[in-house]
Short mmCIF file of C-alpha atoms in Angstrom, two decimals:
data_model
loop_
_atom_site.label_atom_id
_atom_site.label_comp_id
_atom_site.label_asym_id
_atom_site.label_seq_id
_atom_site.Cartn_x
_atom_site.Cartn_y
_atom_site.Cartn_z
CA MET A 19 10.00 8.65 -8.80
CA HIS A 20 10.10 11.19 -7.24
CA ASP A 21 8.95 13.61 -6.28
CA LEU A 22 5.94 12.91 -7.59
CA VAL A 23 2.76 15.10 -6.75
CA THR A 24 -1.13 13.98 -8.62
CA GLU A 25 -4.05 16.09 -8.09
CA PHE A 26 -7.09 16.37 -9.10
CA PRO A 27 -9.23 19.58 -9.37
CA THR A 28 -12.58 19.45 -7.91
CA ARG A 29 -15.64 22.94 -7.09
CA LYS A 30 -14.17 23.02 -3.46
CA GLY A 31 -10.85 23.37 -4.85
CA VAL A 32 -7.88 20.45 -5.23
CA VAL A 33 -7.31 17.36 -3.71
CA ARG A 34 -4.10 16.44 -4.18
CA ALA A 35 -4.10 12.83 -3.69
CA VAL A 36 -0.50 12.07 -4.09
CA ASN A 37 2.05 14.67 -2.23
CA GLY A 38 5.99 14.10 -3.07
CA VAL A 39 5.97 10.62 -3.36
CA SER A 40 9.52 9.87 -3.52
CA PHE A 41 10.87 5.80 -3.86
CA ASP A 42 12.55 3.41 -5.40
CA VAL A 43 11.80 -0.54 -6.56
CA GLU A 44 14.68 -2.86 -6.99
CA PRO A 45 14.87 -5.85 -9.98
CA GLY A 46 13.35 -8.74 -7.81
CA GLU A 47 11.95 -6.85 -5.02
CA ILE A 48 8.94 -6.51 -3.49
CA LEU A 49 8.13 -3.33 -2.46
CA ALA A 50 5.13 -2.98 0.21
CA VAL A 51 2.78 -0.46 -0.24
CA VAL A 52 0.58 0.36 2.23
CA GLY A 53 -2.10 2.69 4.87
CA GLU A 54 -4.63 3.63 5.54
CA SER A 55 -7.89 3.60 2.36
CA GLY A 56 -7.70 7.64 0.83
CA SER A 57 -4.05 7.85 1.63
CA GLY A 58 -2.54 7.38 -1.97
CA LYS A 59 -1.30 4.55 -2.49
CA SER A 60 -4.38 2.98 -5.43
CA VAL A 61 -3.31 6.80 -7.22
CA THR A 62 0.64 6.18 -6.99
CA SER A 63 0.32 3.47 -9.11
CA LEU A 64 -2.28 5.07 -11.69
CA SER A 65 0.65 7.76 -12.56
CA ILE A 66 3.04 4.89 -13.00
CA MET A 67 1.07 3.46 -15.65
CA ARG A 68 -0.16 7.16 -16.13
CA LEU A 69 -3.98 5.60 -16.25
CA LEU A 70 -5.95 8.55 -14.20
CA GLN A 71 -8.69 9.56 -15.59
CA ASP A 72 -9.87 13.36 -16.25
CA PRO A 73 -9.75 15.07 -14.17
CA GLY A 74 -6.56 14.08 -12.75
CA HIS A 75 -3.33 14.64 -13.34
CA VAL A 76 0.04 13.96 -12.39
CA ALA A 77 1.00 17.91 -11.23
CA GLY A 78 5.04 17.60 -10.40
CA GLY A 79 7.86 15.12 -9.56
CA SER A 80 9.50 12.03 -12.47
CA ILE A 81 8.39 8.53 -13.00
CA THR A 82 12.01 6.63 -13.84
CA PHE A 83 11.79 3.41 -15.99
CA ASP A 84 14.44 1.32 -16.90
CA GLY A 85 16.20 4.87 -17.48
CA LYS A 86 13.45 6.16 -19.17
CA ASP A 87 11.44 9.00 -18.16
CA LEU A 88 7.22 7.67 -17.84
CA LEU A 89 6.23 10.70 -17.62
CA ALA A 90 7.65 12.29 -20.40
CA ALA A 91 6.81 9.37 -23.27
CA THR A 92 4.48 9.82 -25.01
CA GLU A 93 1.23 7.76 -25.42
CA SER A 94 1.54 4.74 -28.14
CA GLU A 95 4.74 4.55 -25.67
CA MET A 96 2.82 3.93 -22.64
CA GLU A 97 1.80 1.47 -25.13
CA GLN A 98 4.50 -0.55 -25.46
CA ILE A 99 5.39 -0.16 -22.01
CA ARG A 100 2.39 -1.03 -20.17
CA GLY A 101 1.94 -4.86 -20.05
CA ALA A 102 5.19 -5.71 -22.72
CA GLN A 103 7.83 -3.77 -19.28
CA ILE A 104 5.11 -3.17 -16.56
CA SER A 105 1.72 -5.63 -16.15
CA MET A 106 -0.71 -4.61 -13.13
CA ILE A 107 -3.36 -6.29 -11.70
CA PHE A 108 -5.89 -4.39 -10.06
CA GLN A 109 -8.51 -4.64 -7.50
CA GLU A 110 -11.66 -6.51 -8.92
CA PRO A 111 -11.50 -8.56 -11.61
CA MET A 112 -14.74 -9.22 -12.02
CA THR A 113 -14.86 -5.71 -13.83
CA SER A 114 -11.26 -5.37 -15.33
CA LEU A 115 -12.11 -8.58 -17.86
CA ASN A 116 -14.60 -8.75 -20.03
CA PRO A 117 -17.71 -10.77 -18.86
CA VAL A 118 -18.38 -11.56 -23.33
CA TYR A 119 -14.81 -12.47 -24.10
CA ARG A 120 -14.06 -15.99 -22.94
CA VAL A 121 -10.05 -15.40 -20.52
CA GLY A 122 -7.73 -17.15 -23.73
CA ASP A 123 -8.93 -14.36 -25.35
CA GLN A 124 -8.29 -12.12 -23.79
CA ILE A 125 -4.54 -13.06 -23.18
CA VAL A 126 -3.83 -13.07 -26.60
CA GLU A 127 -5.34 -9.97 -26.95
CA ALA A 128 -2.22 -9.18 -24.79
CA ILE A 129 0.22 -10.85 -26.56
CA ARG A 130 -0.38 -9.99 -29.28
CA THR A 131 -0.40 -6.25 -28.65
CA HIS A 132 2.86 -6.43 -27.38
CA SER A 133 4.72 -9.22 -29.60
CA ASP A 134 4.42 -10.98 -32.97
CA MET A 135 3.71 -13.95 -32.42
CA SER A 136 0.48 -16.02 -34.83
CA LYS A 137 -3.05 -16.57 -32.83
CA LYS A 138 -1.99 -20.17 -32.14
CA ASP A 139 1.65 -19.50 -30.36
CA ALA A 140 -0.49 -16.28 -28.13
CA TRP A 141 -3.44 -18.99 -27.10
CA ALA A 142 -0.35 -21.25 -26.68
CA ARG A 143 1.81 -19.15 -24.48
CA ALA A 144 -2.12 -17.82 -22.82
CA VAL A 145 -2.89 -21.70 -21.53
CA GLU A 146 1.16 -21.72 -20.61
CA MET A 147 0.39 -18.96 -18.42
CA LEU A 148 -2.56 -20.02 -17.10
CA ARG A 149 -1.19 -23.42 -16.11
CA VAL A 150 2.17 -21.76 -14.56
CA VAL A 151 -0.54 -19.47 -12.08
CA GLY A 152 -1.70 -22.46 -10.60
CA ILE A 153 -5.14 -23.06 -13.20
CA PRO A 154 -6.56 -26.99 -13.50
CA SER A 155 -7.28 -28.20 -16.73
CA PRO A 156 -6.40 -24.77 -18.51
CA GLU A 157 -5.96 -25.94 -21.88
CA GLU A 158 -10.43 -25.89 -20.50
CA ARG A 159 -10.25 -22.90 -18.98
CA ALA A 160 -9.35 -20.70 -21.05
CA ARG A 161 -12.48 -21.45 -23.49
CA ASP A 162 -14.71 -20.05 -20.22
CA PHE A 163 -16.31 -16.08 -19.86
CA PRO A 164 -15.43 -14.47 -16.57
CA HIS A 165 -18.63 -15.82 -14.28
CA GLN A 166 -17.46 -19.55 -14.53
CA MET A 167 -15.05 -18.40 -13.00
CA SER A 168 -14.32 -18.19 -9.02
CA GLY A 169 -13.14 -14.56 -7.68
CA GLY A 170 -9.77 -16.88 -6.56
CA MET A 171 -9.68 -17.77 -10.58
CA ARG A 172 -10.15 -14.32 -12.05
CA GLN A 173 -7.09 -13.32 -9.45
CA ARG A 174 -4.99 -16.49 -11.00
CA VAL A 175 -6.00 -15.11 -14.49
CA MET A 176 -5.57 -11.39 -13.98
CA ILE A 177 -2.05 -12.59 -12.26
CA ALA A 178 -1.20 -14.97 -15.51
CA MET A 179 -2.19 -11.67 -18.25
CA ALA A 180 -0.01 -9.25 -16.36
CA LEU A 181 2.61 -11.94 -16.78
CA SER A 182 2.21 -12.81 -19.90
CA CYS A 183 4.87 -10.72 -21.27
CA ASP A 184 7.12 -10.87 -18.91
CA PRO A 185 7.71 -7.98 -17.32
CA LYS A 186 10.29 -5.54 -16.24
CA LEU A 187 8.29 -4.70 -12.90
CA LEU A 188 4.55 -5.84 -11.41
CA ILE A 189 2.04 -4.03 -9.59
CA ALA A 190 -0.20 -4.74 -8.14
CA ASP A 191 -3.18 -3.09 -6.09
CA GLU A 192 -4.59 -5.30 -3.35
CA PRO A 193 -4.63 -8.57 -5.00
CA THR A 194 -6.50 -10.37 -1.97
CA THR A 195 -9.21 -8.01 -1.63
CA ALA A 196 -12.73 -10.38 -0.98
CA LEU A 197 -11.01 -13.73 -1.12
CA ASP A 198 -11.25 -15.71 1.25
CA VAL A 199 -7.87 -16.81 3.66
CA THR A 200 -7.39 -20.00 1.83
CA ILE A 201 -7.62 -18.04 -1.74
CA GLN A 202 -6.01 -15.22 0.16
CA ALA A 203 -2.68 -17.67 1.20
CA GLN A 204 -2.12 -18.78 -3.03
CA ILE A 205 -2.63 -16.07 -4.20
CA LEU A 206 0.89 -14.47 -1.58
CA GLU A 207 2.38 -17.54 -2.31
CA LEU A 208 2.55 -17.21 -6.82
CA ILE A 209 2.90 -13.77 -6.79
CA TYR A 210 6.13 -14.32 -4.65
CA LYS A 211 7.14 -18.10 -6.23
CA LEU A 212 7.02 -15.79 -9.41
CA ARG A 213 9.45 -13.38 -8.35
CA ASN A 214 12.09 -15.61 -7.61
CA GLU A 215 10.72 -17.55 -10.33
CA PHE A 216 11.75 -14.11 -13.49
CA ASN A 217 12.76 -12.26 -11.18
CA MET A 218 10.55 -9.39 -11.42
CA ALA A 219 10.01 -5.89 -9.01
CA VAL A 220 7.04 -6.44 -7.43
CA LEU A 221 5.32 -3.60 -5.81
CA LEU A 222 2.51 -4.65 -3.74
CA ILE A 223 -0.26 -2.22 -3.06
CA THR A 224 -1.76 -3.22 0.21
CA HIS A 225 -3.47 -2.22 3.80
CA ASP A 226 -3.33 -6.03 4.56
CA LEU A 227 -0.34 -5.95 7.54
CA GLY A 228 0.02 -9.78 6.99
CA VAL A 229 -0.15 -9.85 3.51
CA VAL A 230 3.07 -6.84 3.68
CA SER A 231 4.42 -9.72 6.85
CA GLU A 232 4.01 -12.64 4.40
CA VAL A 233 6.18 -11.99 1.00
CA ALA A 234 7.71 -8.36 0.81
CA ASP A 235 10.86 -6.62 1.48
CA ARG A 236 10.74 -3.07 2.03
CA VAL A 237 8.07 -1.60 2.98
CA VAL A 238 7.04 2.38 2.61
CA VAL A 239 4.47 3.33 3.97
CA MET A 240 1.66 6.28 3.41
CA TYR A 241 -0.66 9.30 4.72
CA CYS A 242 -2.56 11.43 3.51
CA GLY A 243 -0.70 11.53 -0.12
CA GLN A 244 2.81 11.41 1.36
CA VAL A 245 5.48 8.60 2.42
CA VAL A 246 5.76 9.01 6.42
CA GLU A 247 8.15 5.96 6.53
CA GLU A 248 9.81 3.09 4.66
CA GLY A 249 12.28 1.06 5.71
CA GLU A 250 12.93 -3.33 5.41
CA LYS A 251 9.80 -5.45 5.97
CA PHE A 252 11.98 -6.45 9.65
CA GLU A 253 12.60 -2.81 11.16
CA LEU A 254 9.37 -2.02 10.78
CA PHE A 255 7.35 -4.68 12.29
CA GLU A 256 9.92 -5.35 14.86
CA TYR A 257 10.62 -1.04 15.64
CA PRO A 258 8.32 1.05 13.69
CA LEU A 259 9.39 4.52 13.73
CA HIS A 260 7.07 6.95 13.34
CA PRO A 261 3.79 7.06 15.59
CA TYR A 262 0.75 5.95 12.78
CA THR A 263 3.38 2.87 11.64
CA LEU A 264 2.55 1.45 16.04
CA GLY A 265 -0.61 2.55 15.85
CA LEU A 266 -1.30 0.40 12.36
CA LEU A 267 0.53 -2.39 13.82
CA ARG A 268 -1.27 -1.87 17.07
CA SER A 269 -4.23 -2.02 16.08
CA ILE A 270 -3.98 -5.93 14.01
CA PRO A 271 -5.37 -8.54 16.19
CA ARG A 272 -3.13 -11.55 18.16
CA LEU A 273 -3.86 -14.89 19.38
CA GLU A 274 -2.57 -14.03 23.61
CA ASP A 275 -4.39 -10.59 23.29
CA GLU A 276 -6.68 -10.80 26.29
CA ALA A 277 -10.71 -11.39 24.56
CA SER A 278 -12.03 -9.33 26.97
CA GLU A 279 -9.11 -6.04 25.95
CA ARG A 280 -10.67 -4.13 22.85
CA LEU A 281 -8.54 -3.63 20.04
CA TYR A 282 -6.29 -0.72 20.00
CA MET A 283 -7.83 1.79 17.70
CA ILE A 284 -6.02 5.14 15.60
CA LYS A 285 -8.18 8.23 17.11
CA GLY A 286 -10.00 10.24 14.65
CA SER A 287 -10.02 9.92 11.57
CA VAL A 288 -8.15 11.04 7.67
CA PRO A 289 -8.91 14.67 7.34
CA ASN A 290 -10.88 16.12 4.38
CA PRO A 291 -7.50 16.83 1.53
CA LEU A 292 -9.28 19.80 0.91
CA ASP A 293 -9.43 21.49 4.40
CA MET A 294 -4.43 19.01 5.51
CA PRO A 295 -4.16 20.80 8.23
CA SER A 296 -1.70 23.64 8.70
CA GLY A 297 1.41 21.22 10.35
CA CYS A 298 1.08 18.10 9.54
CA PRO A 299 -1.15 16.23 8.80
CA PHE A 300 -1.46 13.74 11.45
CA SER A 301 -1.17 15.54 14.87
CA ASP A 302 -4.28 15.37 15.13
CA ARG A 303 -4.91 11.67 15.69
CA CYS A 304 -0.76 11.49 16.91
CA GLU A 305 -0.40 10.14 20.81
CA ARG A 306 3.13 12.09 21.05
CA VAL A 307 2.05 15.66 19.56
CA THR A 308 3.86 18.23 20.42
CA GLU A 309 3.60 22.17 19.11
CA ARG A 310 5.59 21.66 16.71
CA CYS A 311 3.53 19.25 14.57
CA ARG A 312 0.84 21.45 15.07
CA ARG A 313 2.94 24.51 13.56
CA GLU A 314 5.06 22.78 10.86
CA ARG A 315 4.87 19.75 8.17
CA PRO A 316 8.24 17.71 9.08
CA GLU A 317 10.11 16.70 5.94
CA LEU A 318 11.03 13.00 5.17
CA LYS A 319 14.81 12.16 6.66
CA GLU A 320 16.88 9.10 6.68
CA VAL A 321 17.10 8.71 10.94
CA PRO A 322 21.36 8.89 10.78
CA GLY A 323 23.77 5.42 11.37
CA THR A 324 20.48 3.57 9.26
CA THR A 325 18.65 3.22 6.12
CA ARG A 326 14.74 3.70 7.13
CA ARG A 327 12.99 6.98 6.44
CA VAL A 328 10.55 8.95 8.58
CA ARG A 329 8.81 12.45 8.28
CA CYS A 330 8.72 13.28 11.88
CA PHE A 331 10.45 15.69 14.11
CA LEU A 332 10.29 13.10 16.98
CA TYR A 333 13.34 12.24 15.50
CA ASP A 334 14.40 15.55 15.62
CA ASP A 335 15.93 14.09 18.53
CA GLU A 336 18.98 12.70 19.60
CA ALA A 337 18.83 10.47 22.59
CA GLU A 338 15.08 9.06 19.97
CA VAL A 339 17.81 8.42 17.64
CA ALA A 340 20.06 6.23 19.66
CA HIS A 341 17.22 4.21 20.42
CA ALA A 342 15.96 3.95 16.70
CA VAL A 343 20.10 3.13 15.96
CA GLU A 344 19.75 0.23 19.19
CA ALA A 345 16.91 -0.74 18.26
CA THR A 346 17.06 -1.81 14.53
CA GLU A 347 20.33 -2.89 15.50
CA LYS A 348 18.69 -5.47 17.71
CA ALA A 349 16.07 -6.42 14.84
CA HIS A 350 19.47 -7.71 12.61
CA VAL A 351 19.89 -10.04 15.22
CA VAL A 352 17.06 -10.99 15.70
CA LYS A 353 16.33 -11.57 11.88
CA ALA A 354 20.07 -13.39 11.46
CA LYS A 355 18.72 -15.96 14.77
CA LEU A 356 15.30 -16.44 12.66
CA GLU A 357 17.15 -16.82 9.40
CA ALA A 358 20.03 -19.08 10.87
CA GLU A 359 17.13 -21.41 13.11
CA GLU A 360 15.00 -21.50 9.38
CA ARG A 361 18.22 -22.95 7.38
CA GLU A 362 19.30 -25.42 10.28
CA ARG A 363 15.07 -26.30 10.15
CA ILE A 364 15.33 -26.96 5.93
CA GLU A 365 18.68 -28.34 6.92
CA ARG A 366 17.45 -31.36 9.16
CA ALA A 367 13.93 -31.67 6.95
CA ARG A 368 16.18 -32.55 3.90
CA LYS A 369 18.74 -35.00 5.37
CA MET A 370 15.14 -36.28 6.85
CA SER A 371 13.67 -36.45 3.98
CA GLY A 372 17.05 -38.27 2.41
CA GLY A 373 17.09 -40.71 4.62
CA ALA A 374 13.29 -41.70 4.27
CA GLU A 375 14.88 -41.92 0.21
CA VAL A 376 16.87 -43.84 1.55
CA THR A 377 14.81 -46.63 3.17
CA VAL A 378 12.44 -46.58 0.93
CA GLU A 379 15.79 -48.18 -2.18
CA ILE A 380 16.59 -50.12 1.18
CA GLU A 381 13.04 -52.33 1.12
CA GLU A 382 13.08 -52.06 -2.51
CA GLU A 383 15.80 -54.16 -2.95
CA GLU A 384 14.36 -56.44 -0.58
CA GLU A 385 11.09 -57.45 -2.57
CA VAL A 386 13.85 -57.82 -5.54
CA ARG A 387 16.12 -60.58 -3.25
#
């Protein structure tokens, strides 16, 4: 995706919900797109799928998938791409599933739309996908209606439907919204597992940085329809570059915080899209704002010496760039140390498991004697 612009004409003017967004998703990668409500995350995903409701439309830029320009594709071509090559898990499974059809029939419809399978084979595939996503007794549950399932089960059905045609790209728009913490963890573990199993790219849209820390490889931070920062997950969490990213991370409650401490809050609110500041959109809320920020709009640039991108004038300063490079290098050292410790932990567990197996075998031999 390059320089994507999506607009919604209104009586009071044109709302530019997505304003020059550019990023790539590599095969087998989980890219998380984060930001407050209204930052343009979901509109970006709907633009990729070409599912914008009128009068919304893509006004500029390009979206390339597997060498094909999706904006130049006809509607019939997009119908073949949706579901088969690019699938999407929508925010609310109760409204995304048809309440008058059994869940198995809905998965069968998705499969037969994109393949020549017989109804019998498609039903077997639907049941198998329900089993893959961890639904117990899938043969029976495939005959249930959506209202007979819990929120977590419905979300798993949506994932089963999205994966039924082995897509190359899965777009998950707030896949854990309205689910309890236990089910959230299960859904995230499932997405991570299926990514590894099918080597598919995942575009994960969320406002929950806890979710991002669990499964993402890279992170794109959006604000007012623009990308304000992009980088590897570990780098971004260890040393955020943009003041907005820092504010989001500081807003997360931590166990070590004093009980009497007030939770940090980014001051102000997201500006009205019809009355945006003339300079940086975050200038009215930023603790490091300068006069230049109020006058000019920064461009998204790569920070010299790193692979990270940030939309902020702070990094026109050589001292800030040097600090960012040093912090990024330290983040990689910490990451390497943690990965080494994790490998050691796994190796110890494997050896202990092997030792337990040997003990069992010896005990069994003694019983036979």
